[in-house]
C-alpha positions as a printed NumPy array, in Angstrom:
array([[-241.965,  -71.621,  -86.544],
       [-245.43 ,  -69.596,  -85.767],
       [-246.724,  -69.   ,  -82.38 ],
       [-250.576,  -69.177,  -81.566],
       [-251.867,  -65.741,  -80.345],
       [-253.53 ,  -66.202,  -77.032],
       [-255.789,  -62.991,  -75.622],
       [-255.516,  -62.846,  -71.928],
       [-258.767,  -61.329,  -70.421],
       [-259.044,  -60.624,  -66.33 ],
       [-262.248,  -61.882,  -64.905],
       [-264.699,  -59.146,  -63.345],
       [-267.082,  -59.992,  -60.732],
       [-270.458,  -58.677,  -60.716],
       [-269.431,  -56.21 ,  -58.041],
       [-266.578,  -54.85 ,  -60.178],
       [-263.681,  -55.949,  -58.61 ],
       [-261.283,  -58.406,  -60.302],
       [-259.796,  -61.033,  -57.874],
       [-256.893,  -61.867,  -60.171],
       [-255.453,  -58.553,  -59.791],
       [-256.277,  -58.317,  -56.623],
       [-254.094,  -61.492,  -55.496],
       [-251.755,  -60.437,  -57.923],
       [-251.008,  -56.654,  -55.922],
       [-250.305,  -58.761,  -52.788],
       [-247.213,  -60.491,  -54.194],
       [-244.032,  -59.571,  -53.825],
       [-242.24 ,  -57.916,  -56.871],
       [-240.026,  -60.866,  -57.478],
       [-243.172,  -63.227,  -57.57 ],
       [-245.028,  -60.515,  -59.487],
       [-242.025,  -60.689,  -62.132],
       [-242.259,  -64.447,  -62.317],
       [-246.068,  -64.357,  -62.636],
       [-246.061,  -61.967,  -65.438],
       [-243.755,  -64.002,  -67.185],
       [-245.58 ,  -67.342,  -66.823],
       [-248.62 ,  -65.076,  -68.309],
       [-246.768,  -63.522,  -70.829],
       [-245.834,  -67.281,  -72.311],
       [-249.648,  -68.271,  -72.212],
       [-249.972,  -65.237,  -74.991],
       [-247.778,  -67.174,  -77.114],
       [-249.685,  -70.514,  -76.522],
       [-246.842,  -72.136,  -74.283],
       [-248.702,  -73.418,  -71.238],
       [-246.156,  -74.917,  -69.661],
       [-246.979,  -76.678,  -66.016],
       [-250.725,  -76.595,  -66.47 ],
       [-253.329,  -78.929,  -66.138],
       [-257.184,  -78.959,  -66.453],
       [-259.073,  -79.758,  -62.936],
       [-261.033,  -82.906,  -62.876],
       [-263.307,  -81.459,  -60.187],
       [-263.582,  -77.816,  -61.844],
       [-265.078,  -78.608,  -65.286],
       [-263.409,  -75.956,  -67.589],
       [-261.004,  -74.74 ,  -65.348],
       [-256.951,  -74.914,  -65.544],
       [-254.243,  -74.586,  -63.103],
       [-251.061,  -73.278,  -63.797],
       [-248.265,  -73.792,  -61.358],
       [-245.418,  -71.776,  -60.899],
       [-242.577,  -73.385,  -59.061],
       [-241.394,  -70.638,  -57.203],
       [-241.871,  -69.7  ,  -53.184],
       [-245.012,  -71.071,  -51.7  ],
       [-246.096,  -72.895,  -55.248],
       [-248.175,  -70.144,  -56.729],
       [-251.062,  -71.274,  -58.83 ],
       [-253.239,  -69.222,  -61.426],
       [-256.671,  -70.243,  -62.095],
       [-258.185,  -69.831,  -65.277],
       [-260.986,  -70.621,  -67.682],
       [-260.503,  -70.833,  -71.576],
       [-263.123,  -69.166,  -73.971],
       [-263.141,  -70.438,  -77.423],
       [-259.422,  -71.834,  -78.609],
       [-257.568,  -68.186,  -78.267],
       [-259.013,  -66.467,  -75.224],
       [-257.946,  -67.407,  -71.623],
       [-259.932,  -65.69 ,  -68.617],
       [-257.556,  -65.555,  -65.675],
       [-260.01 ,  -66.019,  -62.78 ],
       [-257.897,  -65.741,  -59.478],
       [-254.66 ,  -66.882,  -57.636],
       [-252.935,  -68.558,  -54.723],
       [-250.617,  -70.958,  -53.64 ],
       [-250.08 ,  -74.225,  -52.636],
       [-251.682,  -73.619,  -49.24 ],
       [-254.749,  -72.094,  -50.095],
       [-255.355,  -74.342,  -53.224],
       [-258.678,  -75.981,  -51.879],
       [-260.108,  -72.609,  -51.383],
       [-258.778,  -71.423,  -54.288],
       [-260.178,  -73.87 ,  -56.658],
       [-263.867,  -73.035,  -54.646],
       [-263.341,  -69.263,  -55.893],
       [-262.341,  -70.41 ,  -59.017],
       [-265.332,  -72.443,  -59.708],
       [-267.661,  -69.945,  -58.597],
       [-265.72 ,  -67.236,  -60.851],
       [-266.308,  -68.969,  -63.861],
       [-269.679,  -69.925,  -63.331],
       [-270.397,  -66.164,  -62.821],
       [-268.392,  -65.475,  -66.102],
       [-270.192,  -68.253,  -67.874],
       [-273.775,  -67.271,  -66.733],
       [-272.873,  -63.626,  -66.939]])
């Protein structure tokens, strides 16, 4: 069985900052490893516990059942490219979705 190959890109804001990277750096080592494993699975087309956000067209939420209930927000470009926008946890979900919407709009219009 051949796996689909997905390219992972990280969103870069007009300021040059990378919100996803900033978030990831704040995580403890164990959580970073768990998140990295989930991203590695994306690369082979295994999206796992993931859903499209109804109120945020084009944005998806990758749910990670660890600790605070971590989330990674991303958009899809074509069929084989995923753009990591930002991350958060269940407690900051509403705010994180708003940020992801803004980042995705900037990406699409940039």
